[in-house]
mmCIF file of C-alpha atoms in Angstrom:
data_model
loop_
_atom_site.group_PDB
_atom_site.id
_atom_site.type_symbol
_atom_site.label_atom_id
_atom_site.label_comp_id
_atom_site.label_asym_id
_atom_site.label_seq_id
_atom_site.Cartn_x
_atom_site.Cartn_y
_atom_site.Cartn_z
ATOM 1 C CA MET A 1 -24.551 -19.252 -6.823
ATOM 2 C CA SER A 2 -23.881 -15.527 -7.182
ATOM 3 C CA LYS A 3 -19.606 -14.870 -7.581
ATOM 4 C CA LEU A 4 -17.857 -13.444 -4.755
ATOM 5 C CA ASN A 5 -16.606 -9.814 -5.385
ATOM 6 C CA LEU A 6 -12.814 -10.240 -5.224
ATOM 7 C CA PHE A 7 -11.318 -6.943 -5.959
ATOM 8 C CA LEU A 8 -7.500 -6.735 -6.414
ATOM 9 C CA VAL A 9 -5.831 -3.364 -5.380
ATOM 10 C CA GLY A 10 -2.591 -2.625 -6.939
ATOM 11 C CA GLY A 11 -0.159 0.154 -7.352
ATOM 12 C CA PHE A 12 2.840 1.548 -6.596
ATOM 13 C CA LEU A 13 3.938 2.100 -2.716
ATOM 14 C CA GLY A 14 1.981 5.187 -1.383
ATOM 15 C CA SER A 15 -0.739 5.553 -3.867
ATOM 16 C CA GLY A 16 -3.299 5.330 -1.501
ATOM 17 C CA LYS A 17 -4.663 2.068 -1.656
ATOM 18 C CA THR A 18 -5.082 0.927 1.693
ATOM 19 C CA THR A 19 -6.830 4.502 2.766
ATOM 20 C CA ALA A 20 -9.332 3.785 -0.222
ATOM 21 C CA ILE A 21 -9.845 0.008 0.843
ATOM 22 C CA TYR A 22 -10.690 1.131 4.330
ATOM 23 C CA GLN A 23 -13.170 3.733 3.385
ATOM 24 C CA ALA A 24 -14.721 1.233 0.979
ATOM 25 C CA ALA A 25 -14.820 -1.275 3.631
ATOM 26 C CA LYS A 26 -16.710 1.344 6.133
ATOM 27 C CA ILE A 27 -19.295 2.105 3.271
ATOM 28 C CA ILE A 28 -19.959 -1.744 2.388
ATOM 29 C CA GLN A 29 -20.425 -2.132 6.483
ATOM 30 C CA ALA A 30 -22.843 0.539 6.903
ATOM 31 C CA ASN A 31 -25.002 -0.967 4.113
ATOM 32 C CA GLY A 32 -25.219 -3.848 6.151
ATOM 33 C CA GLU A 33 -23.109 -6.162 3.783
ATOM 34 C CA LYS A 34 -19.801 -8.350 5.118
ATOM 35 C CA ILE A 35 -16.323 -7.350 3.949
ATOM 36 C CA GLY A 36 -13.086 -8.919 4.074
ATOM 37 C CA VAL A 37 -9.776 -7.748 3.457
ATOM 38 C CA ILE A 38 -6.350 -9.150 2.622
ATOM 39 C CA THR A 39 -3.149 -7.222 3.125
ATOM 40 C CA ASN A 40 0.083 -8.340 1.344
ATOM 41 C CA ASP A 41 3.733 -7.353 2.250
ATOM 42 C CA GLN A 42 7.345 -8.705 1.820
ATOM 43 C CA GLY A 43 7.657 -8.374 5.457
ATOM 44 C CA THR A 44 5.870 -10.039 8.034
ATOM 45 C CA GLN A 45 5.162 -7.092 10.572
ATOM 46 C CA GLN A 46 2.635 -5.069 8.562
ATOM 47 C CA VAL A 47 1.111 -1.786 9.836
ATOM 48 C CA ASP A 48 -2.115 -2.462 7.705
ATOM 49 C CA THR A 49 -2.991 -5.784 9.117
ATOM 50 C CA GLN A 50 -3.024 -4.288 12.459
ATOM 51 C CA PHE A 51 -4.829 -1.104 11.078
ATOM 52 C CA PHE A 52 -7.749 -3.240 9.613
ATOM 53 C CA GLN A 53 -8.068 -5.484 12.703
ATOM 54 C CA SER A 54 -8.207 -2.386 15.018
ATOM 55 C CA GLN A 55 -11.298 -1.179 12.764
ATOM 56 C CA ASP A 56 -13.121 -4.339 13.282
ATOM 57 C CA ILE A 57 -12.659 -5.183 9.828
ATOM 58 C CA ALA A 58 -12.176 -8.772 9.205
ATOM 59 C CA SER A 59 -8.534 -9.399 7.754
ATOM 60 C CA GLU A 60 -6.285 -11.698 6.785
ATOM 61 C CA GLU A 61 -2.833 -11.416 5.416
ATOM 62 C CA VAL A 62 -0.032 -12.914 3.044
ATOM 63 C CA ALA A 63 3.141 -12.049 4.409
ATOM 64 C CA ASP A 64 6.855 -12.867 3.682
ATOM 65 C CA GLY A 65 6.454 -12.230 -0.214
ATOM 66 C CA CYS A 66 3.977 -11.051 -2.802
ATOM 67 C CA PHE A 67 0.467 -12.549 -3.592
ATOM 68 C CA CYS A 68 2.039 -14.077 -6.989
ATOM 69 C CA CYS A 69 4.847 -16.052 -5.129
ATOM 70 C CA ASN A 70 2.630 -16.909 -2.456
ATOM 71 C CA TYR A 71 -0.335 -17.845 -4.525
ATOM 72 C CA ALA A 72 -1.448 -21.014 -2.438
ATOM 73 C CA ASP A 73 -1.407 -18.714 1.040
ATOM 74 C CA LEU A 74 -3.579 -16.171 -1.112
ATOM 75 C CA GLU A 75 -6.115 -18.660 -1.910
ATOM 76 C CA ASP A 76 -5.701 -19.958 1.570
ATOM 77 C CA ARG A 77 -6.752 -16.431 3.003
ATOM 78 C CA ILE A 78 -9.843 -15.789 0.590
ATOM 79 C CA GLN A 79 -11.397 -19.268 1.682
ATOM 80 C CA SER A 80 -10.520 -18.824 5.454
ATOM 81 C CA LEU A 81 -12.623 -15.404 5.193
ATOM 82 C CA GLN A 82 -15.331 -17.157 3.204
ATOM 83 C CA LEU A 83 -15.645 -19.771 5.788
ATOM 84 C CA ASN A 84 -15.341 -17.566 8.693
ATOM 85 C CA GLU A 85 -16.981 -14.135 7.693
ATOM 86 C CA HIS A 86 -19.146 -14.960 4.429
ATOM 87 C CA PRO A 87 -18.234 -11.884 3.058
ATOM 88 C CA ASN A 88 -20.159 -10.404 -0.211
ATOM 89 C CA THR A 89 -16.730 -8.649 -1.132
ATOM 90 C CA ILE A 90 -13.250 -9.280 -0.373
ATOM 91 C CA PHE A 91 -10.348 -6.592 -1.144
ATOM 92 C CA ALA A 92 -6.778 -8.193 -1.637
ATOM 93 C CA GLU A 93 -4.030 -5.184 -1.826
ATOM 94 C CA SER A 94 -1.086 -6.316 -3.391
ATOM 95 C CA VAL A 95 2.338 -5.189 -2.128
ATOM 96 C CA GLY A 96 3.414 -1.879 -3.926
ATOM 97 C CA SER A 97 6.472 -3.086 -5.425
ATOM 98 C CA CYS A 98 4.387 -6.000 -7.119
ATOM 99 C CA THR A 99 3.474 -6.210 -10.997
ATOM 100 C CA ASP A 100 2.495 -9.315 -13.475
ATOM 101 C CA LEU A 101 -0.738 -9.613 -11.553
ATOM 102 C CA ALA A 102 -2.565 -10.345 -14.359
ATOM 103 C CA ALA A 103 -0.935 -13.439 -15.188
ATOM 104 C CA THR A 104 0.243 -14.761 -11.674
ATOM 105 C CA VAL A 105 -3.093 -14.162 -9.828
ATOM 106 C CA ILE A 106 -6.264 -13.234 -11.795
ATOM 107 C CA ASN A 107 -5.662 -15.839 -14.629
ATOM 108 C CA PRO A 108 -5.266 -18.665 -12.337
ATOM 109 C CA LEU A 109 -7.855 -17.610 -9.977
ATOM 110 C CA LEU A 110 -10.307 -17.491 -12.904
ATOM 111 C CA LYS A 111 -8.798 -20.546 -14.446
ATOM 112 C CA PHE A 112 -8.474 -22.857 -11.046
ATOM 113 C CA ASN A 113 -12.112 -21.483 -9.617
ATOM 114 C CA PRO A 114 -14.565 -20.949 -12.731
ATOM 115 C CA ASP A 115 -17.490 -19.143 -11.984
ATOM 116 C CA GLN A 116 -16.553 -18.481 -8.383
ATOM 117 C CA TYR A 117 -14.992 -14.968 -8.466
ATOM 118 C CA HIS A 118 -15.949 -11.493 -9.968
ATOM 119 C CA VAL A 119 -12.159 -10.278 -10.304
ATOM 120 C CA VAL A 120 -11.515 -6.741 -10.966
ATOM 121 C CA LEU A 121 -7.494 -5.376 -10.764
ATOM 122 C CA SER A 122 -7.636 -1.547 -9.895
ATOM 123 C CA VAL A 123 -4.416 -0.108 -9.933
ATOM 124 C CA PHE A 124 -3.793 3.266 -7.821
ATOM 125 C CA ALA A 125 -1.660 6.168 -8.802
ATOM 126 C CA ASP A 126 -0.702 9.004 -6.920
ATOM 127 C CA ILE A 127 -1.749 11.970 -9.249
ATOM 128 C CA ARG A 128 1.049 14.031 -8.140
ATOM 129 C CA LEU A 129 3.986 11.005 -9.077
ATOM 130 C CA LEU A 130 2.044 9.933 -12.332
ATOM 131 C CA VAL A 131 2.417 13.458 -13.753
ATOM 132 C CA GLN A 132 5.767 13.532 -12.908
ATOM 133 C CA PHE A 133 6.424 10.332 -14.722
ATOM 134 C CA LEU A 134 4.447 11.086 -17.827
ATOM 135 C CA GLN A 135 6.189 14.216 -18.107
ATOM 136 C CA GLY A 136 9.538 12.644 -18.560
ATOM 137 C CA ASN A 137 10.386 13.253 -14.668
ATOM 138 C CA LYS A 138 11.626 9.782 -13.597
ATOM 139 C CA SER A 139 14.700 10.972 -11.266
ATOM 140 C CA LEU A 140 12.786 10.264 -8.268
ATOM 141 C CA PHE A 141 13.227 6.384 -8.513
ATOM 142 C CA TYR A 142 16.098 4.641 -10.450
ATOM 143 C CA ASP A 143 15.016 3.122 -13.584
ATOM 144 C CA ASN A 144 14.401 -0.395 -12.535
ATOM 145 C CA VAL A 145 11.814 0.684 -9.887
ATOM 146 C CA ASN A 146 10.178 3.071 -12.710
ATOM 147 C CA TYR A 147 9.791 -0.113 -14.846
ATOM 148 C CA ILE A 148 7.745 -1.872 -12.103
ATOM 149 C CA TYR A 149 5.729 1.604 -12.038
ATOM 150 C CA GLU A 150 5.073 1.413 -15.498
ATOM 151 C CA LYS A 151 3.920 -2.095 -15.890
ATOM 152 C CA GLN A 152 1.555 -1.897 -13.092
ATOM 153 C CA LEU A 153 -0.223 0.941 -15.161
ATOM 154 C CA GLU A 154 0.276 -1.170 -18.014
ATOM 155 C CA GLU A 155 -1.919 -4.320 -16.931
ATOM 156 C CA ALA A 156 -4.493 -1.973 -14.965
ATOM 157 C CA ASP A 157 -8.264 -3.018 -15.370
ATOM 158 C CA ILE A 158 -8.983 0.329 -14.043
ATOM 159 C CA ILE A 159 -6.600 3.025 -13.305
ATOM 160 C CA VAL A 160 -7.446 4.894 -10.002
ATOM 161 C CA VAL A 161 -5.639 8.022 -10.270
ATOM 162 C CA ASN A 162 -5.729 9.384 -6.537
ATOM 163 C CA LYS A 163 -5.247 12.215 -4.319
ATOM 164 C CA ILE A 164 -6.789 14.754 -6.998
ATOM 165 C CA ASP A 165 -7.882 16.966 -3.711
ATOM 166 C CA LEU A 166 -4.150 17.862 -3.585
ATOM 167 C CA LEU A 167 -4.134 19.689 -7.228
ATOM 168 C CA THR A 168 -5.838 23.103 -7.893
ATOM 169 C CA GLU A 169 -8.566 23.010 -10.493
ATOM 170 C CA HIS A 170 -6.100 24.231 -12.957
ATOM 171 C CA GLN A 171 -3.538 21.670 -12.432
ATOM 172 C CA LEU A 172 -5.938 18.887 -12.376
ATOM 173 C CA LYS A 173 -7.264 19.999 -15.744
ATOM 174 C CA LEU A 174 -4.033 19.604 -17.163
ATOM 175 C CA ALA A 175 -3.312 16.401 -15.534
ATOM 176 C CA LYS A 176 -6.570 14.680 -16.868
ATOM 177 C CA GLU A 177 -5.299 16.013 -20.388
ATOM 178 C CA LEU A 178 -1.975 14.369 -20.036
ATOM 179 C CA ILE A 179 -3.337 10.867 -18.538
ATOM 180 C CA ASN A 180 -5.912 10.806 -20.855
ATOM 181 C CA ALA A 181 -3.698 10.859 -23.582
ATOM 182 C CA GLU A 182 -1.723 8.199 -22.411
ATOM 183 C CA PHE A 183 -4.191 5.741 -21.060
ATOM 184 C CA GLY A 184 -7.147 6.567 -23.115
ATOM 185 C CA ASN A 185 -7.874 2.967 -23.886
ATOM 186 C CA LYS A 186 -8.460 2.133 -20.293
ATOM 187 C CA THR A 187 -11.238 2.968 -17.737
ATOM 188 C CA ILE A 188 -9.688 5.626 -15.480
ATOM 189 C CA LEU A 189 -11.374 7.236 -12.110
ATOM 190 C CA TYR A 190 -10.166 10.308 -10.831
ATOM 191 C CA GLN A 191 -10.362 9.989 -6.750
ATOM 192 C CA ASN A 192 -10.249 11.409 -3.835
ATOM 193 C CA SER A 193 -10.329 8.551 -1.332
ATOM 194 C CA LEU A 194 -11.247 10.715 1.861
ATOM 195 C CA SER A 195 -14.349 11.486 -0.479
ATOM 196 C CA PRO A 196 -17.556 9.051 0.349
ATOM 197 C CA ASP A 197 -18.891 10.423 -3.476
ATOM 198 C CA SER A 198 -15.509 9.216 -4.852
ATOM 199 C CA ILE A 199 -15.271 5.783 -2.951
ATOM 200 C CA THR A 200 -18.970 5.096 -3.731
ATOM 201 C CA ASN A 201 -18.327 5.584 -7.785
ATOM 202 C CA TRP A 202 -14.958 3.454 -7.558
ATOM 203 C CA LEU A 203 -17.354 0.758 -5.963
ATOM 204 C CA ASP A 204 -20.247 1.113 -8.551
ATOM 205 C CA VAL A 205 -17.807 0.950 -11.317
ATOM 206 C CA ILE A 206 -15.890 -2.514 -9.633
ATOM 207 C CA THR A 207 -18.890 -3.928 -8.548
ATOM 208 C CA ASN A 208 -21.645 -3.066 -11.352
ATOM 209 C CA GLN A 209 -19.752 -1.337 -14.302
ATOM 210 C CA PHE A 210 -16.860 -3.749 -15.064
ATOM 211 C CA SER A 211 -17.489 -7.402 -16.187
ATOM 212 C CA ASN A 212 -14.625 -9.286 -17.646
ATOM 213 C CA ALA A 213 -14.554 -13.090 -16.833
ATOM 214 C CA ALA A 214 -12.077 -13.810 -19.577
ATOM 215 C CA LEU A 215 -8.176 -14.557 -18.797
ATOM 216 C CA ARG A 216 -6.471 -11.318 -18.663
ATOM 217 C CA THR A 217 -3.849 -10.365 -21.843
ATOM 218 C CA THR A 218 -0.666 -10.767 -20.049
ATOM 219 C CA LEU A 219 2.642 -8.388 -20.011
ATOM 220 C CA GLU A 220 5.524 -8.589 -21.563
ATOM 221 C CA ILE A 221 7.788 -8.148 -18.950
ATOM 222 C CA ASP A 222 11.480 -8.801 -17.921
ATOM 223 C CA TYR A 223 11.703 -10.453 -14.694
ATOM 224 C CA ASP A 224 15.288 -9.909 -14.271
ATOM 225 C CA ILE A 225 14.501 -5.741 -14.569
ATOM 226 C CA TYR A 226 11.594 -6.276 -12.287
ATOM 227 C CA GLY A 227 13.350 -8.285 -9.684
ATOM 228 C CA ALA A 228 16.331 -5.834 -10.042
ATOM 229 C CA GLY A 229 13.970 -2.964 -9.259
ATOM 230 C CA GLU A 230 12.136 -4.877 -5.950
ATOM 231 C CA ALA A 231 16.380 -5.165 -4.834
ATOM 232 C CA GLU A 232 16.705 -1.552 -5.150
ATOM 233 C CA LEU A 233 14.104 -0.656 -2.302
ATOM 234 C CA ALA A 234 15.050 -1.592 1.301
ATOM 235 C CA TRP A 235 12.229 -2.958 3.530
ATOM 236 C CA LEU A 236 12.277 -2.190 7.278
ATOM 237 C CA ASP A 237 9.778 -3.381 9.778
ATOM 238 C CA GLU A 238 10.692 -2.649 13.210
ATOM 239 C CA GLU A 239 8.473 -2.205 16.572
ATOM 240 C CA VAL A 240 9.890 0.100 19.106
ATOM 241 C CA GLY A 241 8.561 0.753 22.923
ATOM 242 C CA ILE A 242 8.357 4.421 24.075
ATOM 243 C CA VAL A 243 8.865 4.841 27.880
ATOM 244 C CA ALA A 244 8.497 8.400 29.041
ATOM 245 C CA ASN A 245 9.397 9.824 32.566
ATOM 246 C CA ASP A 246 6.706 12.759 32.015
ATOM 247 C CA ASN A 247 3.673 10.872 30.760
ATOM 248 C CA ASN A 248 4.135 12.506 27.333
ATOM 249 C CA ALA A 249 4.797 9.047 25.066
ATOM 250 C CA VAL A 250 2.287 10.456 22.518
ATOM 251 C CA ALA A 251 4.028 13.822 21.872
ATOM 252 C CA ILE A 252 7.719 11.844 21.841
ATOM 253 C CA GLY A 253 6.018 9.262 19.414
ATOM 254 C CA TYR A 254 5.231 12.243 17.074
ATOM 255 C CA LEU A 255 8.888 13.913 17.677
ATOM 256 C CA PHE A 256 10.491 10.492 16.681
ATOM 257 C CA MET A 257 8.291 9.999 13.304
ATOM 258 C CA ARG A 258 8.894 13.545 12.243
ATOM 259 C CA LYS A 259 12.654 13.095 12.947
ATOM 260 C CA LEU A 260 12.733 9.766 10.726
ATOM 261 C CA TYR A 261 10.980 11.275 8.030
ATOM 262 C CA ASN A 262 12.887 14.461 7.961
ATOM 263 C CA LYS A 263 16.284 12.739 7.971
ATOM 264 C CA ILE A 264 15.440 10.713 4.757
ATOM 265 C CA LEU A 265 14.100 13.507 3.245
ATOM 266 C CA THR A 266 17.478 15.148 4.080
ATOM 267 C CA GLN A 267 19.536 12.398 2.905
ATOM 268 C CA ASN A 268 17.507 12.554 -0.482
ATOM 269 C CA TYR A 269 16.350 8.648 -0.273
ATOM 270 C CA PRO A 270 13.177 8.366 -2.079
ATOM 271 C CA ILE A 271 10.343 7.282 -0.063
ATOM 272 C CA GLY A 272 7.993 4.183 -1.408
ATOM 273 C CA HIS A 273 6.240 4.666 1.896
ATOM 274 C CA LEU A 274 6.727 5.000 5.305
ATOM 275 C CA LYS A 275 3.993 4.090 7.769
ATOM 276 C CA PHE A 276 3.318 4.246 11.509
ATOM 277 C CA LEU A 277 0.846 2.333 13.708
ATOM 278 C CA MET A 278 0.878 3.852 17.316
ATOM 279 C CA ASP A 279 -0.305 1.908 20.021
ATOM 280 C CA ASN A 280 -1.236 2.658 23.859
ATOM 281 C CA GLY A 281 -2.558 -0.254 24.821
ATOM 282 C CA VAL A 282 -6.249 1.161 24.137
ATOM 283 C CA ASN A 283 -6.276 2.569 20.787
ATOM 284 C CA GLN A 284 -4.484 2.394 17.495
ATOM 285 C CA HIS A 285 -3.416 5.349 15.345
ATOM 286 C CA LYS A 286 -2.111 5.275 11.941
ATOM 287 C CA VAL A 287 0.321 7.630 10.249
ATOM 288 C CA SER A 288 1.680 7.590 6.720
ATOM 289 C CA PHE A 289 4.104 9.447 4.330
ATOM 290 C CA THR A 290 5.073 8.903 0.872
ATOM 291 C CA SER A 291 7.108 9.684 -2.013
ATOM 292 C CA VAL A 292 5.707 13.034 -2.809
ATOM 293 C CA ALA A 293 7.919 15.318 -0.241
ATOM 294 C CA VAL A 294 5.887 17.751 2.168
ATOM 295 C CA ASN A 295 7.792 20.853 3.623
ATOM 296 C CA ASN A 296 6.938 22.075 6.966
ATOM 297 C CA LEU A 297 4.952 18.937 7.663
ATOM 298 C CA VAL A 298 1.867 18.767 10.185
ATOM 299 C CA ILE A 299 0.603 15.598 11.270
ATOM 300 C CA GLU A 300 -2.698 14.954 12.400
ATOM 301 C CA PRO A 301 -2.821 15.527 16.303
ATOM 302 C CA PRO A 302 -3.110 12.497 18.693
ATOM 303 C CA VAL A 303 -6.369 10.813 18.866
ATOM 304 C CA PHE A 304 -5.814 9.316 22.423
ATOM 305 C CA ASP A 305 -4.577 10.772 25.336
ATOM 306 C CA GLU A 306 -1.152 11.017 26.665
ATOM 307 C CA THR A 307 0.402 8.383 28.446
ATOM 308 C CA ASP A 308 3.893 7.302 29.741
ATOM 309 C CA ARG A 309 4.256 4.040 27.568
ATOM 310 C CA MET A 310 3.817 3.750 23.804
ATOM 311 C CA VAL A 311 4.536 1.057 21.065
ATOM 312 C CA ILE A 312 4.959 1.922 17.486
ATOM 313 C CA LEU A 313 5.222 -0.214 14.685
ATOM 314 C CA ILE A 314 7.306 1.125 11.732
ATOM 315 C CA ASN A 315 7.111 -0.154 7.974
ATOM 316 C CA ALA A 316 9.837 1.765 6.001
ATOM 317 C CA ARG A 317 10.133 0.976 2.168
ATOM 318 C CA ILE A 318 12.942 3.202 1.015
ATOM 319 C CA GLN A 319 15.326 3.538 -1.890
ATOM 320 C CA THR A 320 18.332 2.611 0.044
ATOM 321 C CA THR A 321 20.161 -0.060 1.413
ATOM 322 C CA PRO A 322 18.982 -2.123 4.525
ATOM 323 C CA GLU A 323 22.216 -1.111 6.390
ATOM 324 C CA THR A 324 21.686 2.623 5.782
ATOM 325 C CA LEU A 325 17.965 2.695 6.666
ATOM 326 C CA LYS A 326 18.659 0.874 9.638
ATOM 327 C CA SER A 327 21.089 3.424 10.552
ATOM 328 C CA ILE A 328 18.779 6.388 9.774
ATOM 329 C CA VAL A 329 16.160 4.770 12.238
ATOM 330 C CA ASP A 330 18.840 4.214 15.039
ATOM 331 C CA ALA A 331 19.899 7.999 14.744
ATOM 332 C CA ALA A 332 16.368 9.093 14.973
ATOM 333 C CA ILE A 333 15.807 6.847 18.115
ATOM 334 C CA ILE A 334 19.174 7.993 19.491
ATOM 335 C CA GLU A 335 18.134 12.109 19.001
ATOM 336 C CA THR A 336 14.723 11.482 20.492
ATOM 337 C CA GLU A 337 16.150 10.005 23.473
ATOM 338 C CA SER A 338 18.370 12.399 24.073
ATOM 339 C CA GLU A 339 16.070 15.304 23.813
ATOM 340 C CA THR A 340 13.228 13.937 25.695
ATOM 341 C CA ASN A 341 14.962 11.789 28.448
ATOM 342 C CA CYS A 342 12.763 8.843 27.459
ATOM 343 C CA LYS A 343 13.848 5.425 26.664
ATOM 344 C CA ILE A 344 13.207 3.793 23.509
ATOM 345 C CA ILE A 345 13.272 -0.101 23.136
ATOM 346 C CA ALA A 346 13.484 -2.210 19.725
ATOM 347 C CA TYR A 347 11.328 -5.042 20.279
ATOM 348 C CA LYS A 348 11.385 -6.626 16.899
ATOM 349 C CA LEU A 349 13.461 -5.488 13.626
ATOM 350 C CA ALA A 350 13.659 -6.993 10.272
ATOM 351 C CA SER A 351 15.694 -5.110 7.429
ATOM 352 C CA PHE A 352 16.313 -6.496 4.021
ATOM 353 C CA LYS A 353 15.837 -6.519 0.556
ATOM 354 C CA PRO A 354 12.842 -8.518 -1.509
ATOM 355 C CA GLY A 355 14.258 -11.733 -3.082
ATOM 356 C CA TYR A 356 14.067 -12.335 -6.835
ATOM 357 C CA PRO A 357 10.208 -12.832 -7.826
ATOM 358 C CA LYS A 358 9.411 -16.241 -8.441
ATOM 359 C CA PRO A 359 5.498 -16.505 -9.229
ATOM 360 C CA THR A 360 3.678 -19.924 -8.460
ATOM 361 C CA HIS A 361 2.137 -19.832 -11.579
ATOM 362 C CA ARG A 362 1.579 -17.704 -14.609
ATOM 363 C CA LEU A 363 -0.757 -18.177 -17.020
ATOM 364 C CA VAL A 364 -0.302 -16.458 -20.911
ATOM 365 C CA GLU A 365 -3.705 -15.376 -22.470
ATOM 366 C CA VAL A 366 -2.465 -15.606 -26.177
#
């Protein structure tokens, strides 16, 4: 029996993991093969899950904690996809504040399910953030958060240096020299995840060129620092409904998103990721922002017609306190209502800090 391709995708918040998985899924489907995706988050309202489902990609989710702390749930989701969808490949996207996947996910999968899975861990990194990090500019996030970032890169089977299209040719040359000097012992891919050629190359590497059935060498990791790093990021998941008097709910939604993004930037709170899923009852559209600030931000135009009602799901992971993050969202709602004479109704809200990581298993290869 052939092994199931089980591709773990890790890396820091906002590194482009979801975009790459989506593009890979479309290529795999176009080739007539079946694909499954497992999303993961500390919260229970996941933009990415709803996004994949809206794109007719078979998906499951592990919610309310990372893969390592919900290992049984991860195995259940893998088995559910196998039973119901019979995929050749499953992508499992870990929450962006998680690390130690080799010991807590890969090694248990290989040990408890011998000869069933071809497992590869791709760790994504935004090339702009990675260059800043390697140049010693670690001021964007607190030291404990940077510790998670460093450990993610350290344990990767493959490092995918993403968003290379955002650099000039000269900048990319210098970045490659810096990155190769630091991680020359690893397989490194330089990728634009919106490019079919880049995604096809990534798929070829993880499917055909990387083979390691052995238990992985595991990290030396201080869980107190790791836990402190996670606790320095505030999580907010909120679903809001926009009711517009002038049949302009889509435009109001974009105004609200820009206001929220700009308020976070103005107050200098580093963004892990800030994701929105817009839903007019017929179509859905995803909008994302990351830790690398963009001045004079231009958001892609709406992909559907104007309407008098719109629902937006917000996933915000910001280096601040949950109380502060909630107050920023509330202020953006109030300003948007005042300026547009609309009504914005909050349906669901969760604002919190992740708990201390307590993995189900931790198998160390010595």
